[in-house]
mmCIF file of C-alpha atoms in Angstrom:
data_model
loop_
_atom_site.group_PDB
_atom_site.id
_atom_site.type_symbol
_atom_site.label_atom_id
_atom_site.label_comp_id
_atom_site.label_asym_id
_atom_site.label_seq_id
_atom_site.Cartn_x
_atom_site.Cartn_y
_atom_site.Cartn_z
ATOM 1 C CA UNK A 1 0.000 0.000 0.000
ATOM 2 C CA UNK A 2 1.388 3.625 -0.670
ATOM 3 C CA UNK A 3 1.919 5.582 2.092
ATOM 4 C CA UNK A 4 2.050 9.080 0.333
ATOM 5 C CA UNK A 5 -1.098 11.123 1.702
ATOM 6 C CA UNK A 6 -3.362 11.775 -1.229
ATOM 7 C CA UNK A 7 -6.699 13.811 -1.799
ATOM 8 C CA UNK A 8 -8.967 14.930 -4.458
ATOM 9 C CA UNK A 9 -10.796 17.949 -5.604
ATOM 10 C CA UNK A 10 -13.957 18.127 -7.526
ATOM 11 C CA UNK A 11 -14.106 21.396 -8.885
ATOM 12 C CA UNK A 12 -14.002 24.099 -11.567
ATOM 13 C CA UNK A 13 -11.107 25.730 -13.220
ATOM 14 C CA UNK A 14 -9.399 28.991 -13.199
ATOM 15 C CA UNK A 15 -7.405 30.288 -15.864
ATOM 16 C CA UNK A 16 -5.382 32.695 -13.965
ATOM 17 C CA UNK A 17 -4.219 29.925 -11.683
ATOM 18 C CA UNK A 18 -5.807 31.972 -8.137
ATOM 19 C CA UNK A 19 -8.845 29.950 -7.283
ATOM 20 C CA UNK A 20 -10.487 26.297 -8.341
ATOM 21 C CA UNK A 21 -9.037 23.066 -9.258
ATOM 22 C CA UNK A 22 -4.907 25.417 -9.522
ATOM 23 C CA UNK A 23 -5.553 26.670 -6.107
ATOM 24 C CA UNK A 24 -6.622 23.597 -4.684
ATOM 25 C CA UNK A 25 -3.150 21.594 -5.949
ATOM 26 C CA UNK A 26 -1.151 24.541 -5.444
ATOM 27 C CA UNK A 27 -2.084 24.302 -1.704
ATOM 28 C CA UNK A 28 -2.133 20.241 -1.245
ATOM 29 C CA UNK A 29 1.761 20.512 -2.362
ATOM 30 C CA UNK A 30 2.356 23.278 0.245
ATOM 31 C CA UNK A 31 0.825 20.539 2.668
ATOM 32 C CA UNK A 32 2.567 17.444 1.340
ATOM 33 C CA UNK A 33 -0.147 16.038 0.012
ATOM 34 C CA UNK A 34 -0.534 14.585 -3.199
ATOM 35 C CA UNK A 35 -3.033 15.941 -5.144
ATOM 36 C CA UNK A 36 -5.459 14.271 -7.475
ATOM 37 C CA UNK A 37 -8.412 16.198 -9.561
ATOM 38 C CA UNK A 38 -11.947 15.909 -11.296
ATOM 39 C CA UNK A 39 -12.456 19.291 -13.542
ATOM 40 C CA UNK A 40 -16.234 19.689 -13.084
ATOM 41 C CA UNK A 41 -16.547 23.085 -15.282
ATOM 42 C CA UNK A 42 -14.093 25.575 -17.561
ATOM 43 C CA UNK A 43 -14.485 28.760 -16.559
ATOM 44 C CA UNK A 44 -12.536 31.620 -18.778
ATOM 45 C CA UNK A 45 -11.678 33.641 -15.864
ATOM 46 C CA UNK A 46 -8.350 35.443 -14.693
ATOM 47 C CA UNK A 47 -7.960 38.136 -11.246
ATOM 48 C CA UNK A 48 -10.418 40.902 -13.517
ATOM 49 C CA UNK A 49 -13.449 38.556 -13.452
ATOM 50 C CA UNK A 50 -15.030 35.578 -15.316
ATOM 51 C CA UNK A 51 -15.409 36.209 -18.566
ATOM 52 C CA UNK A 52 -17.570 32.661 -19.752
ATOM 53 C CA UNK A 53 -18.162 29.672 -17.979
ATOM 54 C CA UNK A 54 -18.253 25.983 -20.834
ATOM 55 C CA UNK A 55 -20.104 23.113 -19.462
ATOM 56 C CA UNK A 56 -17.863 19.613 -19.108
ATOM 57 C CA UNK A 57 -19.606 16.509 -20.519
ATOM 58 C CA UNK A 58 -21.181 14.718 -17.700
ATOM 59 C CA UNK A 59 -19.768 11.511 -19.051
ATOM 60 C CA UNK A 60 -16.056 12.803 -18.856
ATOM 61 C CA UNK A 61 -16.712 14.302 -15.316
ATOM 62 C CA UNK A 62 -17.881 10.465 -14.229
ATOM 63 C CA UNK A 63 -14.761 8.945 -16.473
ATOM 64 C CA UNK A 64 -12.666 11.321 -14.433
ATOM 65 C CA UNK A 65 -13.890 10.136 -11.121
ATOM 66 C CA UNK A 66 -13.658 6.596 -12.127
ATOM 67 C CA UNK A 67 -10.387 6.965 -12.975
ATOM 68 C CA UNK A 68 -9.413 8.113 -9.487
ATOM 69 C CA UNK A 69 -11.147 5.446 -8.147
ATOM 70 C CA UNK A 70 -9.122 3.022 -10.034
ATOM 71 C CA UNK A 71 -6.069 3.960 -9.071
ATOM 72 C CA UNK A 72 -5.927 6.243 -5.925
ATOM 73 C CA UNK A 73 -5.749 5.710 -2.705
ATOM 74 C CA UNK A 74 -7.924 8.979 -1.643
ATOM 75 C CA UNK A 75 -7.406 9.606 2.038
ATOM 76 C CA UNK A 76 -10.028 12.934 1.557
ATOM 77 C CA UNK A 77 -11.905 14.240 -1.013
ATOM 78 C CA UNK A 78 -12.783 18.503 -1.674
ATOM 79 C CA UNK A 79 -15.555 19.696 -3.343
ATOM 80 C CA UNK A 80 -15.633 23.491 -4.645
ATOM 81 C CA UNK A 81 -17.287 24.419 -8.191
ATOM 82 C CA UNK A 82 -19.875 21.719 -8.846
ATOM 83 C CA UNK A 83 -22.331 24.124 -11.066
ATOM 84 C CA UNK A 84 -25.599 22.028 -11.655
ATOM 85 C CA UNK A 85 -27.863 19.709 -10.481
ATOM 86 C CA UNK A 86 -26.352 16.747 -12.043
ATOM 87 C CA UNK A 87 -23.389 17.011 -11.552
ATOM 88 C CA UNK A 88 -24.359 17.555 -7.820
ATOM 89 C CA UNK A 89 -25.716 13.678 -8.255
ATOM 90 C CA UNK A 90 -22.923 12.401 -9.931
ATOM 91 C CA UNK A 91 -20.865 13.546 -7.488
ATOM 92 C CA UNK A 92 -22.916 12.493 -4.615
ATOM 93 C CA UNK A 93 -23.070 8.584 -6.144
ATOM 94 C CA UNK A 94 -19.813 8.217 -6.118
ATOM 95 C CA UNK A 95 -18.913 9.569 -3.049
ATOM 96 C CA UNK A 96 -21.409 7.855 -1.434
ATOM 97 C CA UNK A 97 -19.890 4.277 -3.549
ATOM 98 C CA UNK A 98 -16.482 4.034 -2.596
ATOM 99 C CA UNK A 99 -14.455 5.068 1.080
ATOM 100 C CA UNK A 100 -12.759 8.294 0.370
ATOM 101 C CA UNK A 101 -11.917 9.555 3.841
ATOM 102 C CA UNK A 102 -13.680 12.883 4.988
ATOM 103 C CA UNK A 103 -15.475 15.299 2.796
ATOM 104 C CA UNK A 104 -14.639 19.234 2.522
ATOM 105 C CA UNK A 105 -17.497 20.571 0.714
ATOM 106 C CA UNK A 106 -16.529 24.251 -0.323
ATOM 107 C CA UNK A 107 -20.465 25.955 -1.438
ATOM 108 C CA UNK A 108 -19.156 28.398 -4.441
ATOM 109 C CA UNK A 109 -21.525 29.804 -5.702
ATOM 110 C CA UNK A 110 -20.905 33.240 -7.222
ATOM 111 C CA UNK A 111 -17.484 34.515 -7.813
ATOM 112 C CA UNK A 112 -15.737 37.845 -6.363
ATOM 113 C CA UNK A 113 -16.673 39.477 -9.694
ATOM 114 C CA UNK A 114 -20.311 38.351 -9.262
ATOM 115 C CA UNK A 115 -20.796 35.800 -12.037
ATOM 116 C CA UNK A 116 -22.471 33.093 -10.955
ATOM 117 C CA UNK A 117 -20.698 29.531 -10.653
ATOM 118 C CA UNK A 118 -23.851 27.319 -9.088
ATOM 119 C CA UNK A 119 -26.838 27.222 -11.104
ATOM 120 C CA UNK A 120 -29.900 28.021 -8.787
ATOM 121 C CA UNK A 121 -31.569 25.043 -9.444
ATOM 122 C CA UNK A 122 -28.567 23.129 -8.303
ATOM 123 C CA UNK A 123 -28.674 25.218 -4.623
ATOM 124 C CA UNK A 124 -31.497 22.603 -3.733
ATOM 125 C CA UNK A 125 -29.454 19.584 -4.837
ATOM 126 C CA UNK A 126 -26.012 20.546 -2.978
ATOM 127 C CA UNK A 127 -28.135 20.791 0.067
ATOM 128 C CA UNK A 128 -30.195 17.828 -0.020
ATOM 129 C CA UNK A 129 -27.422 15.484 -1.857
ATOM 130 C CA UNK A 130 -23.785 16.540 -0.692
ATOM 131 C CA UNK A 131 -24.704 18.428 2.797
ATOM 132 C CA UNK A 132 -25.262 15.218 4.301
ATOM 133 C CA UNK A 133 -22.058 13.659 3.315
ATOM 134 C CA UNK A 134 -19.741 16.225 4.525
ATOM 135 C CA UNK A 135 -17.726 16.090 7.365
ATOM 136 C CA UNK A 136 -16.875 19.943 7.223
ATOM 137 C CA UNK A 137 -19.150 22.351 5.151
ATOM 138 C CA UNK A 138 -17.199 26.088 4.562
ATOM 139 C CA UNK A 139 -19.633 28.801 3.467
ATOM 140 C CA UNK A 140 -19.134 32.262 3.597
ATOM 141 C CA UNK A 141 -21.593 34.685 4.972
ATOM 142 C CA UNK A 142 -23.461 35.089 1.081
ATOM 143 C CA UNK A 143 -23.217 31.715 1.098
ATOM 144 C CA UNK A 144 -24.472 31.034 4.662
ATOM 145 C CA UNK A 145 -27.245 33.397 3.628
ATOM 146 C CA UNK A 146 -28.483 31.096 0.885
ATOM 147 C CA UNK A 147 -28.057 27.878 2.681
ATOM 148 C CA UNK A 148 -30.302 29.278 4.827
ATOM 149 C CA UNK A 149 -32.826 32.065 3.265
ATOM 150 C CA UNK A 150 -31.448 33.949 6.525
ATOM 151 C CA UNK A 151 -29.985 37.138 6.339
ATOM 152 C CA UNK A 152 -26.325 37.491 8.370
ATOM 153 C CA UNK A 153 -25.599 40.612 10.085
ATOM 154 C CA UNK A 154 -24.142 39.474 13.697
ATOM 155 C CA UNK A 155 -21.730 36.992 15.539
ATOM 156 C CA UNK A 156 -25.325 35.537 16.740
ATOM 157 C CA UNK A 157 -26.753 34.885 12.798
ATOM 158 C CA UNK A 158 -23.107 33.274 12.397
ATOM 159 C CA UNK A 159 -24.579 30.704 15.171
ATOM 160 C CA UNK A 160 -27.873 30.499 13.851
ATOM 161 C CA UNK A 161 -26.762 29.973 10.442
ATOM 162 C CA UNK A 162 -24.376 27.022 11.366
ATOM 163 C CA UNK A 163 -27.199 25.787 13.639
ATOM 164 C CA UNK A 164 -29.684 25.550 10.684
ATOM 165 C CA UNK A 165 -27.083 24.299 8.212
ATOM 166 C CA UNK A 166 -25.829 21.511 10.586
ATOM 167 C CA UNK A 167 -29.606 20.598 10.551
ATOM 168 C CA UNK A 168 -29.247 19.872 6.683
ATOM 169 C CA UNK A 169 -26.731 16.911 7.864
ATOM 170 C CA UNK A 170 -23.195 18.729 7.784
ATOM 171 C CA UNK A 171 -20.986 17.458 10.705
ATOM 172 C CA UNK A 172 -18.968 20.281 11.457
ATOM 173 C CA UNK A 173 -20.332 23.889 10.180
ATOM 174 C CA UNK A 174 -17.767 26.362 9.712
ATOM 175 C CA UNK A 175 -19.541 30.050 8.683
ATOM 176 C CA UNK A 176 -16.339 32.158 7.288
ATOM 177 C CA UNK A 177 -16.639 36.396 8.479
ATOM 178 C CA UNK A 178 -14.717 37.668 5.793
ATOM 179 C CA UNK A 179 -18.188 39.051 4.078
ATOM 180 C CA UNK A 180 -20.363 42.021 5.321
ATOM 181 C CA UNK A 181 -19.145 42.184 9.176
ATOM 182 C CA UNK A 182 -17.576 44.790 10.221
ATOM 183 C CA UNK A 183 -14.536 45.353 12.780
ATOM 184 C CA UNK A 184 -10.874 45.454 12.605
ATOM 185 C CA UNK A 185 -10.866 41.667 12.579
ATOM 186 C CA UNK A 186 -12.349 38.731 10.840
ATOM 187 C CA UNK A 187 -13.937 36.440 12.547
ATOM 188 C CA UNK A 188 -15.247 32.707 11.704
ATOM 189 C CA UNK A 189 -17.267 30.412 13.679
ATOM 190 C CA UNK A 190 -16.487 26.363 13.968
ATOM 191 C CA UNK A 191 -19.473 24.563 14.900
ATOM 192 C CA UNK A 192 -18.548 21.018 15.838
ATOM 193 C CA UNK A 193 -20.167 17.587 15.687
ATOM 194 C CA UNK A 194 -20.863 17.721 19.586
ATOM 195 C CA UNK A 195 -21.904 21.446 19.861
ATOM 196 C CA UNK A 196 -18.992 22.853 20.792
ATOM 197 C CA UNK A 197 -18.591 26.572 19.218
ATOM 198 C CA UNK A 198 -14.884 27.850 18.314
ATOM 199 C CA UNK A 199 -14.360 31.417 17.443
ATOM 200 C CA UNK A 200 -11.253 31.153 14.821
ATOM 201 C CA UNK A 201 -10.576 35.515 14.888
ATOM 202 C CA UNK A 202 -7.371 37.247 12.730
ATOM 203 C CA UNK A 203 -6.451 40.967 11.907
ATOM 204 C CA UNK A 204 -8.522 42.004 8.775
ATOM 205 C CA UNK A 205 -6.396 42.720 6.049
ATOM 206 C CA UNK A 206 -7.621 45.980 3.934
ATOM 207 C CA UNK A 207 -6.912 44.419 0.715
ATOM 208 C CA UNK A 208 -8.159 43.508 -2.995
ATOM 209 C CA UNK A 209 -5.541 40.387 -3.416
ATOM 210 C CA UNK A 210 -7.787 37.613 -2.326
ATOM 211 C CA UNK A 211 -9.108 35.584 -5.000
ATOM 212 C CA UNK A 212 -9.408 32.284 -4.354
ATOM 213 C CA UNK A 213 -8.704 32.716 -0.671
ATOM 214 C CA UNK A 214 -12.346 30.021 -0.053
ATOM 215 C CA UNK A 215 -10.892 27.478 -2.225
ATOM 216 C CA UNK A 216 -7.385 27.757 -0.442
ATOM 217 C CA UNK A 217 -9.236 27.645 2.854
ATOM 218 C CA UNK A 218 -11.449 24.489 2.303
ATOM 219 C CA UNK A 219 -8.099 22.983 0.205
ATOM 220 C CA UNK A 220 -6.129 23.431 3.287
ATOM 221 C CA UNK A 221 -8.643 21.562 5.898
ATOM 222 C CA UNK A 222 -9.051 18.900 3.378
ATOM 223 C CA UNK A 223 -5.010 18.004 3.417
ATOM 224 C CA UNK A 224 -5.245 18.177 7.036
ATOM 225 C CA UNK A 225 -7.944 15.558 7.474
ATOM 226 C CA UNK A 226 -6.126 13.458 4.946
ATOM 227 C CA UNK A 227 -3.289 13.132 7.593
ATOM 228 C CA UNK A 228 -5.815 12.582 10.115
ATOM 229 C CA UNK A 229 -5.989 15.694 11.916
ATOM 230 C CA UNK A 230 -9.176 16.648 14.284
ATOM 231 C CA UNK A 231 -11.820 18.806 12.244
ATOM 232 C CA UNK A 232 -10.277 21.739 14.678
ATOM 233 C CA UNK A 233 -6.841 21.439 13.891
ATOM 234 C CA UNK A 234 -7.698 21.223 10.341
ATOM 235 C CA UNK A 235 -9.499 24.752 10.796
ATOM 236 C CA UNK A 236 -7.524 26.105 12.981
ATOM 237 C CA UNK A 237 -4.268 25.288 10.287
ATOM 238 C CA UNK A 238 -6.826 25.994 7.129
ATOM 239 C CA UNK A 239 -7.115 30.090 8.714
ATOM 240 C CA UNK A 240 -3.528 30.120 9.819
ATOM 241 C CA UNK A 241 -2.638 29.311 6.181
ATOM 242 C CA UNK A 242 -4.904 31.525 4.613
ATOM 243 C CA UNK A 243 -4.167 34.340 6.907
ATOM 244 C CA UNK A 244 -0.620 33.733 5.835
ATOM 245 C CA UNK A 245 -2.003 33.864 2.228
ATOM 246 C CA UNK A 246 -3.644 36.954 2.179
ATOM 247 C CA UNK A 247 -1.068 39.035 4.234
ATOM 248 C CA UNK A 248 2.084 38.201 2.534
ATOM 249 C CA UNK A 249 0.638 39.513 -0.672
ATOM 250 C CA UNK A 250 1.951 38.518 -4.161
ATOM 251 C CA UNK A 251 1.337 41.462 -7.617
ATOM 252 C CA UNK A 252 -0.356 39.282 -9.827
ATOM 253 C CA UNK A 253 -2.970 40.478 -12.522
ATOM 254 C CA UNK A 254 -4.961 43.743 -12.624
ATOM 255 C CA UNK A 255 -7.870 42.845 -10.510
ATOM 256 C CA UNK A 256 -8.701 40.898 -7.434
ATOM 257 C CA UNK A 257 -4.999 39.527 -7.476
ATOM 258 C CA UNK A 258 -4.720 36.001 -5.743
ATOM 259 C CA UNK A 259 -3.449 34.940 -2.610
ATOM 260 C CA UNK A 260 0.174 33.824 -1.921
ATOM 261 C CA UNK A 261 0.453 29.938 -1.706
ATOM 262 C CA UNK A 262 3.578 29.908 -0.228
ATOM 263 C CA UNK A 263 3.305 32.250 2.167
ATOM 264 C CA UNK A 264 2.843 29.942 5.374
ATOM 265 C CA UNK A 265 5.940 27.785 4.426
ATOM 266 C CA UNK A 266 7.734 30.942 5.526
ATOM 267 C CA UNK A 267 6.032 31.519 8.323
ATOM 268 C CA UNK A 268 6.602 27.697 9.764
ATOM 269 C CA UNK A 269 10.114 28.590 9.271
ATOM 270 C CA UNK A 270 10.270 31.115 11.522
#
């Protein structure tokens, strides 16, 4: 049996190499994890916005999976830009199929430049079919807001929310305060499997570089639960990493420039 640590991520694509399926391998390899991937959807996008989105053939997204299956040993599995209904399903089967270790199920929905990446016909379909299969859900306060038809406007709605979305089936709830709340630091509430609330807090960064920063989140928690760390060490390393990210900026593109991958390898070396 292979011992290298290995995960997958079921998710979109970004040109500019910030956010998706390039942010997701870019920050396995920063973990030492090997990392495998299923592109669900081809977004034309780069840090000014997305500029189309091309549908995958559901047949080559389910040859894709099945050749994971075949010949990975997947220790956790990441979910980010799934886009419809069906491929919400397909996704679910085989997840539900095989033993892939814990699930990380990132909710995009709409990108930083506002163009939507989950149909809304397919918001049903993530809840009802992937919610209950996760072991840590990550949405952001828009998100949250969705999930829930709630509106998010205090540390207390941050509860709520996670409450209401743990209800769906989610194990552990983690509601992300980058969006909307205000203060000189950003906040974002755990909600474990047993209850227990854990307030995650960092300095708020006044800055535009941070595309891709939910993907590189989620990505991180998902190589920590491949090595079999606790759903709050995970977090805990997941906002350490993208703190790291976001503060230690990189000039890259014109618009929302992406984070800095690297950035907590230097920090660990301190």
């Amino acid at each position: 049996m292979n011992s290298t640590i290995q995960a997958l991520t079921i998710a979109g694509f970004d040109s500019g190499g910030g956010a998706g399926l390039q942010a997701d391998l870019k920050t396995f390899q920063e973990r030492m994890v090997f990392g495998t991937s299923v592109l669900t959807a081809l977004p034309v996008q780069n840090t000014q916005g997305v500029k189309s989105v091309y549908d995958i053939p559901l047949s080559a997204i389910s040859d894709q999976l099945k050749a994971i299956e075949e010949d990975f040993s997947i220790n956790a599995v990441k979910t980010g830009m799934l886009f419809t209904e069906d491929i919400i399903r397909l996704t679910s089967a085989f997840l539900k199929q095989g033993n892939f270790g814990p699930l990380v199920i990132d909710p995009v929905m709409v990108a930083k430049s506002g163009h939507a990446l989950l149909k809304e016909s397919a918001v049903q379909a993530l809840m009802e079919e992937l919610l209950p299969l996760a072991t840590v859900v990550t949405p952001n306060i828009p998100e949250a807001e969705v999930m829930t038809e709630k509106s998010i406007s205090s540390k207390e709605d941050m509860i709520e929310a996670g409450k209401m979305i743990q209800a769906l089936g989610a194990k552990n709830v983690i509601v992300k305060g980058g969006h909307h709340l205000e203060g000189n630091e950003s906040s974002d509430m755990l909600l474990l499997s047993n209850g227990e609330i854990d307030w995650l807090s960092s300095e708020r960064i006044q800055t535009k570089k941070t595309h891709g920063t939910g993907c590189t989140f989620s990505a991180c928690v998902t190589a920590e639960l491949a090595k079999g760390f606790s759903v709050q060490e995970a977090v805990h390393t997941g906002k350490a990493f993208i703190q790291a990210a976001i503060s230690d900026s990189i000039d890259v593109g014109l618009g929302n420039g992406p984070t800095n991958h690297w950035a907590y390898r230097k920090v660990e070396q301190l």
